[in-house]
PDB file of C-alpha atoms in Angstrom:
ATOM      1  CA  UNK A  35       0.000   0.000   0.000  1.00 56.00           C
ATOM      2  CA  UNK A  36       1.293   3.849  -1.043  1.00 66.00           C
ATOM      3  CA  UNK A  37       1.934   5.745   2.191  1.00 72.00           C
ATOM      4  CA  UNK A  38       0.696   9.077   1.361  1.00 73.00           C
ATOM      5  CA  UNK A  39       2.671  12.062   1.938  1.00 79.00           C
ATOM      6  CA  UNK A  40       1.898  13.992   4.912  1.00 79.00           C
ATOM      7  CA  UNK A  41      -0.461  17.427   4.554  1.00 87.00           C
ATOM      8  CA  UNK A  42       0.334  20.593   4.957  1.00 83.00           C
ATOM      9  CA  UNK A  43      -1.936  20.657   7.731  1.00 83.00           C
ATOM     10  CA  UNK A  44       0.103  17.688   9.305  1.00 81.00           C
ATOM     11  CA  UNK A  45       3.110  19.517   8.447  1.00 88.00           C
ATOM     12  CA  UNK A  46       2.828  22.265  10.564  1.00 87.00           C
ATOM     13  CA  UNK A  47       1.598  20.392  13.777  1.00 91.00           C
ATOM     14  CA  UNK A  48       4.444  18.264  13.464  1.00 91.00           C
ATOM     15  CA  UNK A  49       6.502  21.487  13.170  1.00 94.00           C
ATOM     16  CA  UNK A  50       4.615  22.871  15.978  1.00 94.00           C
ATOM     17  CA  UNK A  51       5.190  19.929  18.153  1.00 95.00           C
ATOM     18  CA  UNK A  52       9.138  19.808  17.357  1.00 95.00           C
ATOM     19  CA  UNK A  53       9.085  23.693  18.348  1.00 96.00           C
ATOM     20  CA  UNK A  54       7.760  22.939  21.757  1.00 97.00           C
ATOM     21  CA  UNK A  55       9.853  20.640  22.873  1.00 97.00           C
ATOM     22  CA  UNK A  56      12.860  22.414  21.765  1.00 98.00           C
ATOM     23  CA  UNK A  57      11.762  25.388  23.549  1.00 98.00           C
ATOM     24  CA  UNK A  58      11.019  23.301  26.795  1.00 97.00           C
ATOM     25  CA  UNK A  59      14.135  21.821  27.032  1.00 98.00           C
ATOM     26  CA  UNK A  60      15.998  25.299  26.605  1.00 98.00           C
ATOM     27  CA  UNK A  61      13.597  26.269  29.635  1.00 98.00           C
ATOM     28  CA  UNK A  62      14.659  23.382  30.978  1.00 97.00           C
ATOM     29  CA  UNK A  63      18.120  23.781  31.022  1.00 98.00           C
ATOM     30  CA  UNK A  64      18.326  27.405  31.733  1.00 97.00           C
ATOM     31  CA  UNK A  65      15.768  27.389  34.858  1.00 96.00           C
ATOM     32  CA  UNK A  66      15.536  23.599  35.786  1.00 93.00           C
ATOM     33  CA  UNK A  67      12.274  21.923  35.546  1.00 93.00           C
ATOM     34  CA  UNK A  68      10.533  24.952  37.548  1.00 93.00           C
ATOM     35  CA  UNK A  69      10.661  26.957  34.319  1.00 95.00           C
ATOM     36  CA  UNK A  70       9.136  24.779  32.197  1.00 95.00           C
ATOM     37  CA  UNK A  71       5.722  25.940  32.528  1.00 96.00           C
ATOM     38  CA  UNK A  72       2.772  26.466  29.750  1.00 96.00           C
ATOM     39  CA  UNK A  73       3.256  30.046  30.170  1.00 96.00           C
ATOM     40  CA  UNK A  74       6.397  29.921  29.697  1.00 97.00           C
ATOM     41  CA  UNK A  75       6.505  28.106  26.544  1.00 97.00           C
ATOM     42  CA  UNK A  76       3.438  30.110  24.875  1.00 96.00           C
ATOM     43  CA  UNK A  77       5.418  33.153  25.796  1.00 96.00           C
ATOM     44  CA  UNK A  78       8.788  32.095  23.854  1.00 96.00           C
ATOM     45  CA  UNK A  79       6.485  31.142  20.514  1.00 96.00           C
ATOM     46  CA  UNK A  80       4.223  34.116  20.756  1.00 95.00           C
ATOM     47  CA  UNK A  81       1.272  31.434  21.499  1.00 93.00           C
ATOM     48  CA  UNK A  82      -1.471  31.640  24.335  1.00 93.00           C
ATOM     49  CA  UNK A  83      -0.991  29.353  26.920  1.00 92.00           C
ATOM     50  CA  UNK A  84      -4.844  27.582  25.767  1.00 93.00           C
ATOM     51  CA  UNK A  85      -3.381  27.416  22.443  1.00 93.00           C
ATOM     52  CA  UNK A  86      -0.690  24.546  23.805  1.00 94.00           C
ATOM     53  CA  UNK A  87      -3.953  22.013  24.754  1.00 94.00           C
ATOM     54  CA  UNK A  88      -4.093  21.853  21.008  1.00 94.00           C
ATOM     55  CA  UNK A  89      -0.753  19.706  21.252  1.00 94.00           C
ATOM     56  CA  UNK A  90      -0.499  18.325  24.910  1.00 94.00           C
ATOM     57  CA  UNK A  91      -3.365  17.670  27.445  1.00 93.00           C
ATOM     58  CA  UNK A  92      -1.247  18.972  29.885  1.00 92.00           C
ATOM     59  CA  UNK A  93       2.201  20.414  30.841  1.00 93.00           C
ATOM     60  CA  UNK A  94       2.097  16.724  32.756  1.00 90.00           C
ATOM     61  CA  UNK A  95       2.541  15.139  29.184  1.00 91.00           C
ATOM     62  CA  UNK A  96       4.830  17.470  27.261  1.00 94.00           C
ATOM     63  CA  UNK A  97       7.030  16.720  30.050  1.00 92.00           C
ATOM     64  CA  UNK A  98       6.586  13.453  29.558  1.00 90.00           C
ATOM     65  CA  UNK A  99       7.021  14.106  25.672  1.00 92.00           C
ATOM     66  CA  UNK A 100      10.053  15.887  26.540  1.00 94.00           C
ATOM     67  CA  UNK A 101      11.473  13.099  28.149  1.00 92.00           C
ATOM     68  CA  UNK A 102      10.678  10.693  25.760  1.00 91.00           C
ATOM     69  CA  UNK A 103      12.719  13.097  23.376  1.00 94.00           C
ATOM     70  CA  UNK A 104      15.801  12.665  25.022  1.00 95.00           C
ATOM     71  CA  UNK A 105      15.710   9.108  25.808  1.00 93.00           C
ATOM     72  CA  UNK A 106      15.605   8.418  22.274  1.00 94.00           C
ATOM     73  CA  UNK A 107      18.702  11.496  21.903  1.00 96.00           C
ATOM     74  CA  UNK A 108      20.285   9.422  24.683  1.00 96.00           C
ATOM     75  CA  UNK A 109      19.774   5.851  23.307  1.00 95.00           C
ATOM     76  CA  UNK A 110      20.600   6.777  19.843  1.00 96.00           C
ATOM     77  CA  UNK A 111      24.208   8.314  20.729  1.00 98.00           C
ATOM     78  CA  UNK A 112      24.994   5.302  22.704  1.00 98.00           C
ATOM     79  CA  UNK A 113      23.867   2.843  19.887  1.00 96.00           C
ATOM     80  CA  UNK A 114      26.037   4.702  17.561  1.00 98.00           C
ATOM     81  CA  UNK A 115      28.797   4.330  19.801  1.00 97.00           C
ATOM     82  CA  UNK A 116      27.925   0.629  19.800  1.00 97.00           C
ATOM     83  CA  UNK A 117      27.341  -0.136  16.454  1.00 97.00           C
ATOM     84  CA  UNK A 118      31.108   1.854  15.425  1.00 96.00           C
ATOM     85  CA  UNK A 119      32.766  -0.292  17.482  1.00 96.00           C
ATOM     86  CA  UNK A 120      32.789  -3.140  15.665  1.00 94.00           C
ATOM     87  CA  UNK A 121      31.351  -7.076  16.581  1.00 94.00           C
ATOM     88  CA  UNK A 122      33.168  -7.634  19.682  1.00 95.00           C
ATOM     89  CA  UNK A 123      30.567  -7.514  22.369  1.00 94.00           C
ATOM     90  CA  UNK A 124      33.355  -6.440  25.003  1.00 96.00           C
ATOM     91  CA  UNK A 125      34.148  -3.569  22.804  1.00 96.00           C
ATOM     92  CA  UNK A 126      30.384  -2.442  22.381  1.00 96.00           C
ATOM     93  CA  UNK A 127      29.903  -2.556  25.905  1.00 97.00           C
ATOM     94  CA  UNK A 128      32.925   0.104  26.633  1.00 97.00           C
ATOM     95  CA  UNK A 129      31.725   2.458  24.129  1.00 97.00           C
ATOM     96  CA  UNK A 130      27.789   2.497  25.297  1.00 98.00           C
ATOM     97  CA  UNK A 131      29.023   3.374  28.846  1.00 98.00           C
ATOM     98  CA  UNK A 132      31.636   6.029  27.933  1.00 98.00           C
ATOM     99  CA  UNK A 133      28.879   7.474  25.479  1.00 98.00           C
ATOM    100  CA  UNK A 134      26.196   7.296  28.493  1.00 98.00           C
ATOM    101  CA  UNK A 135      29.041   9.072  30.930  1.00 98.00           C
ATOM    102  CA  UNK A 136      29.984  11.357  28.239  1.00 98.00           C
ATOM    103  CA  UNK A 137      26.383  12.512  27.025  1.00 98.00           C
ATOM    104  CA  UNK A 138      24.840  12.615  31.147  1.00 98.00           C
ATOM    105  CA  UNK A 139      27.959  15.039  31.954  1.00 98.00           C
ATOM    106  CA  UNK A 140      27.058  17.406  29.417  1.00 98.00           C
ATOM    107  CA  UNK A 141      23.504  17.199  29.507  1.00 98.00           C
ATOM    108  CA  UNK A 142      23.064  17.404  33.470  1.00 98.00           C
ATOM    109  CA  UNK A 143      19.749  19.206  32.972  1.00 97.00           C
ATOM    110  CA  UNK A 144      18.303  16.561  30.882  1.00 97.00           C
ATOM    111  CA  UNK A 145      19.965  13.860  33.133  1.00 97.00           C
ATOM    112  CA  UNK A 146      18.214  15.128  36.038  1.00 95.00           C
ATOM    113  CA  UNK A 147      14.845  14.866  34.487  1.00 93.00           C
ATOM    114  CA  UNK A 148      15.151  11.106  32.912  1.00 92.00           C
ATOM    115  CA  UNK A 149      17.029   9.613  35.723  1.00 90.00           C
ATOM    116  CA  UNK A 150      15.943  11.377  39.090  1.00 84.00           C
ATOM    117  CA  UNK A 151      11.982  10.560  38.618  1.00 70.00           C
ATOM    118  CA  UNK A 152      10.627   7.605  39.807  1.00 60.00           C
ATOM    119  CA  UNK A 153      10.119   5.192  36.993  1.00 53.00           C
ATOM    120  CA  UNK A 154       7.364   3.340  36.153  1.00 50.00           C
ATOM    121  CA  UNK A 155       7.131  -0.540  36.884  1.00 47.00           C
ATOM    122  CA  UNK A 156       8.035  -3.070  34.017  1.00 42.00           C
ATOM    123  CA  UNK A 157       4.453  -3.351  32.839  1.00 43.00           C
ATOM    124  CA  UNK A 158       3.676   0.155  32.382  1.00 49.00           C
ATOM    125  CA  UNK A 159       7.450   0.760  29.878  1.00 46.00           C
ATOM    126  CA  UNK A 160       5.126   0.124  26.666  1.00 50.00           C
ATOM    127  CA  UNK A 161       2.735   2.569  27.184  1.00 51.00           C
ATOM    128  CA  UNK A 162       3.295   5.918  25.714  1.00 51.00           C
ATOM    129  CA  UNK A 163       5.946   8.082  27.043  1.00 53.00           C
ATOM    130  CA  UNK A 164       7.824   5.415  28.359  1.00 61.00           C
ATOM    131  CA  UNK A 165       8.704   3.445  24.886  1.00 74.00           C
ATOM    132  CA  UNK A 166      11.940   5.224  24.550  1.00 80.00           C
ATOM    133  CA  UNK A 167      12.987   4.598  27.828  1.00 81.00           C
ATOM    134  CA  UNK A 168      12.305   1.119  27.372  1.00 81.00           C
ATOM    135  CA  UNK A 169      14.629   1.557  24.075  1.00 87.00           C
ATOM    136  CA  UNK A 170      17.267   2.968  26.509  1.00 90.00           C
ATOM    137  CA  UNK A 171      16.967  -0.233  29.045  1.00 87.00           C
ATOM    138  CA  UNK A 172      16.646  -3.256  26.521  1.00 90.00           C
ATOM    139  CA  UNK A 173      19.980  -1.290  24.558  1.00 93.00           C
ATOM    140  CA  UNK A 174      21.866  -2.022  27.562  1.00 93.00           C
ATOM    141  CA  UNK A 175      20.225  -5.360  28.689  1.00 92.00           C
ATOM    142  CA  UNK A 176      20.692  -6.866  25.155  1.00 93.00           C
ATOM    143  CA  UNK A 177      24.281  -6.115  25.111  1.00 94.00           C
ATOM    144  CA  UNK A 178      24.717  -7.963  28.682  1.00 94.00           C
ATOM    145  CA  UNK A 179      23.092 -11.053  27.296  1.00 92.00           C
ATOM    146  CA  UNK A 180      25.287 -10.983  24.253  1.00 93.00           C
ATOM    147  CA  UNK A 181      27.809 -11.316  26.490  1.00 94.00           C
ATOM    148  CA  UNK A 182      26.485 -13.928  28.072  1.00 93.00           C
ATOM    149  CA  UNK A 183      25.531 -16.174  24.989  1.00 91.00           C
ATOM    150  CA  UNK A 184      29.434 -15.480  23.816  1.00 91.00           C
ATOM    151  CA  UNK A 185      31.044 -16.469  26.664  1.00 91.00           C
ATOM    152  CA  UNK A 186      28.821 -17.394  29.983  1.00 93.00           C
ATOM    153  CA  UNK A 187      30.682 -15.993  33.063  1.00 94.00           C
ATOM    154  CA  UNK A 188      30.810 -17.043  36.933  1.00 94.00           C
ATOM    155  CA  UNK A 189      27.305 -15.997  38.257  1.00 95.00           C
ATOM    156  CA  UNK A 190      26.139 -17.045  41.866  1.00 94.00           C
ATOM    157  CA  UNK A 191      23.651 -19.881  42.002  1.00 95.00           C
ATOM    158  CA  UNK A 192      20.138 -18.838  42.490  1.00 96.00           C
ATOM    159  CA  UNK A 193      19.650 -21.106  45.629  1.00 96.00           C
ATOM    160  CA  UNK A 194      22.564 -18.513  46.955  1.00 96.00           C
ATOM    161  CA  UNK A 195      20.491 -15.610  46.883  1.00 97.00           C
ATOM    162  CA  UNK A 196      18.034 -14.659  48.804  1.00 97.00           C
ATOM    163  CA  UNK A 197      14.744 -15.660  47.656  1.00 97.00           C
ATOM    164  CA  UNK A 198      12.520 -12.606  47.737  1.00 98.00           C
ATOM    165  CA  UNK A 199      15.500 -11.325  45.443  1.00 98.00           C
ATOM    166  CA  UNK A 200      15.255 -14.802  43.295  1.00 97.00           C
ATOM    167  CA  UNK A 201      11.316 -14.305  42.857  1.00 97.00           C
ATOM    168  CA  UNK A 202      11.863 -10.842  41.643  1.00 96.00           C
ATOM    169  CA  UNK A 203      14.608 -11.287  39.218  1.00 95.00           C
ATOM    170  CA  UNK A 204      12.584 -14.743  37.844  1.00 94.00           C
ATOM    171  CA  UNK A 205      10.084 -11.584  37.077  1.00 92.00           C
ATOM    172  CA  UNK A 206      12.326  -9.337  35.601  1.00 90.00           C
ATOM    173  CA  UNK A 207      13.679 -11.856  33.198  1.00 90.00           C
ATOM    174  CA  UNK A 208       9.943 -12.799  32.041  1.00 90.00           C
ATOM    175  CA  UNK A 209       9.703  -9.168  31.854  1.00 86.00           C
ATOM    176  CA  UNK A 210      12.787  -8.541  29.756  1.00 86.00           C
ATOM    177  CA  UNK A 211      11.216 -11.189  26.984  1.00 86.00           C
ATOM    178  CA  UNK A 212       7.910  -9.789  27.205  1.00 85.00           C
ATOM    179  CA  UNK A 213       9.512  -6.364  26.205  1.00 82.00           C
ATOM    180  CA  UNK A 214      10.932  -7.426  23.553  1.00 79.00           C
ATOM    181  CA  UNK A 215      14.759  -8.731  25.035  1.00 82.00           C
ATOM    182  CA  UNK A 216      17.000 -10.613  22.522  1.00 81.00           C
ATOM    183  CA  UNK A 217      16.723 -14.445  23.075  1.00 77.00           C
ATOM    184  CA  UNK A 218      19.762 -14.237  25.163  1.00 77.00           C
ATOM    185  CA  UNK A 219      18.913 -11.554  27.256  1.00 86.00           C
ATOM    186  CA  UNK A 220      15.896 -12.925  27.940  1.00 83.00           C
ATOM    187  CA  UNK A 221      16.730 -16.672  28.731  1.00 87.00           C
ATOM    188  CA  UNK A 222      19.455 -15.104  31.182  1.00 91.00           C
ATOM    189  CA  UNK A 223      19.438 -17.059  34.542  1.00 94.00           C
ATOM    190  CA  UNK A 224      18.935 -15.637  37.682  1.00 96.00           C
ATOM    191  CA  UNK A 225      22.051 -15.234  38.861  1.00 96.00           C
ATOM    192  CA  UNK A 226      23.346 -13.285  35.508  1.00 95.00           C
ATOM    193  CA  UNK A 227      19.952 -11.254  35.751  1.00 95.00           C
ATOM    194  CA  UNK A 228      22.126 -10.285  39.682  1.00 96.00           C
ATOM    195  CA  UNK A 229      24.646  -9.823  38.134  1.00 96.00           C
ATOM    196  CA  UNK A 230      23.609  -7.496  35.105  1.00 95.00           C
ATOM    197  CA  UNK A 231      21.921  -5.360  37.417  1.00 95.00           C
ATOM    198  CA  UNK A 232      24.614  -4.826  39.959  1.00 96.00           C
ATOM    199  CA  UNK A 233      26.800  -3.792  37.036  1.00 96.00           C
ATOM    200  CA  UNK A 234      24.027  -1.045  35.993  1.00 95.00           C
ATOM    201  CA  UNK A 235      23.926  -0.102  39.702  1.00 95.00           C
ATOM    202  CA  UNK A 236      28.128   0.499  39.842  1.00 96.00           C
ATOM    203  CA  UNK A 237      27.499   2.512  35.946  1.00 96.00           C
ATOM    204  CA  UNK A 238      24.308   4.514  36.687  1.00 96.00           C
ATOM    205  CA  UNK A 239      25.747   5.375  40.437  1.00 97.00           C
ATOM    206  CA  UNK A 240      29.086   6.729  39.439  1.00 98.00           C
ATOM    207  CA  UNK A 241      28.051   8.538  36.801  1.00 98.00           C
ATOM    208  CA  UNK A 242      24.991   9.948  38.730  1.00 98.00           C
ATOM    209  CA  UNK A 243      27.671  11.045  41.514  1.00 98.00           C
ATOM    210  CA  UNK A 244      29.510  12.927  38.989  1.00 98.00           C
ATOM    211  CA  UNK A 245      26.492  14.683  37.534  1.00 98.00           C
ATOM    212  CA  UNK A 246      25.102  15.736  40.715  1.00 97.00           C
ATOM    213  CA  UNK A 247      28.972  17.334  41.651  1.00 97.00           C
ATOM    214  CA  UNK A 248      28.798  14.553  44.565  1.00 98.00           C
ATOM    215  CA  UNK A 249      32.718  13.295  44.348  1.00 98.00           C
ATOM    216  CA  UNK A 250      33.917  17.067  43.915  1.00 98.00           C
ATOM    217  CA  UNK A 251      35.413  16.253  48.145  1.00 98.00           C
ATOM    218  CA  UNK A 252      37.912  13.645  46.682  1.00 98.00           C
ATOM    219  CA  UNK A 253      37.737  13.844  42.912  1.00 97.00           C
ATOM    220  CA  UNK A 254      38.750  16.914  40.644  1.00 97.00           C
ATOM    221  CA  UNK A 255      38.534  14.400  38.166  1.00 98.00           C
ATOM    222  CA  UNK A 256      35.825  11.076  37.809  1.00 98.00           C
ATOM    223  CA  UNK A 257      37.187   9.811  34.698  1.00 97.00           C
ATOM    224  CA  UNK A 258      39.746   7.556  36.110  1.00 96.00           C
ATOM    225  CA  UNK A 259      37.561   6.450  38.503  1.00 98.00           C
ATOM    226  CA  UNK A 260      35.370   6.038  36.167  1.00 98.00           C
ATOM    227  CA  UNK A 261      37.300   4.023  34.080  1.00 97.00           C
ATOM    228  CA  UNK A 262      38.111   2.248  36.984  1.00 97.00           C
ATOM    229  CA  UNK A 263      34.787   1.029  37.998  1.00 97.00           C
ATOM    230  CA  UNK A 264      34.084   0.193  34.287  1.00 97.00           C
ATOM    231  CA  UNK A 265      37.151  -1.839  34.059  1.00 97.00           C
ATOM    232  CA  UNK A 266      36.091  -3.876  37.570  1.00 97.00           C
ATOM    233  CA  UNK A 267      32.578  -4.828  35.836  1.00 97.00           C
ATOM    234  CA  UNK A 268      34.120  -6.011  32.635  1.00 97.00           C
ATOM    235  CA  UNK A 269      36.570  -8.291  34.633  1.00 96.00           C
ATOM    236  CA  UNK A 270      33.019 -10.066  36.648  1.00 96.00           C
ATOM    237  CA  UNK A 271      32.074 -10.468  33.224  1.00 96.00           C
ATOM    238  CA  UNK A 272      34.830 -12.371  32.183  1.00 95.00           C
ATOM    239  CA  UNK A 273      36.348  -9.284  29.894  1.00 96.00           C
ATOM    240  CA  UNK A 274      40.047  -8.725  29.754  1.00 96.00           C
ATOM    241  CA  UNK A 275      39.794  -4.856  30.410  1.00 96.00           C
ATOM    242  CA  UNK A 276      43.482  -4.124  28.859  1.00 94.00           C
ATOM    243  CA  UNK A 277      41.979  -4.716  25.145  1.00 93.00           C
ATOM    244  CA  UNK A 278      39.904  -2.121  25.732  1.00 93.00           C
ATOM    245  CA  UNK A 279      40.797   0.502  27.713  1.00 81.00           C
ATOM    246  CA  UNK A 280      42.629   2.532  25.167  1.00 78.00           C
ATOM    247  CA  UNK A 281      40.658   2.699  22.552  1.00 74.00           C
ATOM    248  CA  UNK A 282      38.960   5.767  21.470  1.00 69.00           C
ATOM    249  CA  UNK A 283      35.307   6.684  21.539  1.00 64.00           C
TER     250      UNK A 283
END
């Protein structure tokens, strides 16, 4: 079937809905999320403040639009980064967390609204808003169990943990392959599913700290601690982290 061109009509809302978001994340960035109000926005594009309803219900879901936006910004840089560095799964999984460092330090603004909310649970990640952060999750799960299917790695055995935290990850996993997971990120066992999320714990945390200027009493620098930390999860994953620690982003 011929996909027909989009009219004028369409055009413009589209254009209208790009504008918005652009000029709520400027807001955003200059005056934290306080600024971005309705007012605020219909001021910068000579609009009324009613006229915005037009294009969001409420300044509840362009936030939530705005979000979404740079989640898929986000995931898209890091997936780059991923697919450049070649087929070596150890490889891709240095460059998506230097890209994820590197694009959170520069964007602390942005980083702040994606990753200090509270997120919804697994069930609700379809729905909406939170599609590209599901994009941003499975990007990093699926690289974890293409690790695993390469080369499985020393795990502890699920009758080791404790089993509230054994019911939950059984969950998560389902979860994973309901969302769409690769085959080996979603057949993980339970003590790689540990495993894979203690790893995003030590990533997300560190760079998080470094955002938020929490390290500033005993770091001038994070990178090296950064790299550091990186190079600690690589070796629980059975990577070598000399063959990768020099290479360039």
């Amino acid at each position: 079937m011929t996909t027909l061109p989009p009219t004028r009509r369409e055009r413009v809302r589209a254009a209208t809905l790009d504008e918005i978001l652009q000029v709520a994340r400027r807001l955003l960035v200059q005056e934290t999320i306080a600024g971005v109000t309705l007012r605020a926005i219909a001021r910068d594009m000579g609009m009324t403040a009613a006229a915005l309803y037009r294009y969001y219900p409420s300044l509840e879901s362009l936030v939530a639009g705005l979000c979404a936006r740079l989640y898929e910004e986000c995931t898209t840089e890091i997936a780059e980064a991923r697919d450049l560095a070649g087929s070596d799964p150890g490889a891709r999984l240095y460059a998506m967390c230097r890209t994820f460092r590197a694009w959170s330090v520069t964007h602390p603004a942005e980083f702040n609204l994606m990753f200090a909310s509270p997120v919804p649970e697994a069930g609700r990640l379809k729905s909406g808003e939170f599609g590209a952060g599901l994009r941003f999750a499975l990007t990093f799960a699926d690289i974890f169990g293409e690790l695993w299917e390469r080369a499985p790695f020393p795990v502890p055995p699920e009758e080791e943990l404790p089993p509230l935290l054994a019911e939950q990850l059984h969950q998560f996993i389902d979860e994973l392959g309901q969302q769409g997971a690769r085959q080996g990120t979603s057949s993980l066992p339970v003590g790689a599913a540990q495993l894979y999320l203690s790893c995003w714990v030590r990533m997300y945390g560190i760079v998080a700290l470094e955002v938020y200027g929490h390290l500033k009493f005993a770091l001038s620098d994070v990178g090296p601690m950064f790299d550091a930390e990186l190079d600690a999860a690589a070796r629980q994953l059975g990577l070598d982290p000399a063959r990768y620690r020099d290479r360039p982003l």
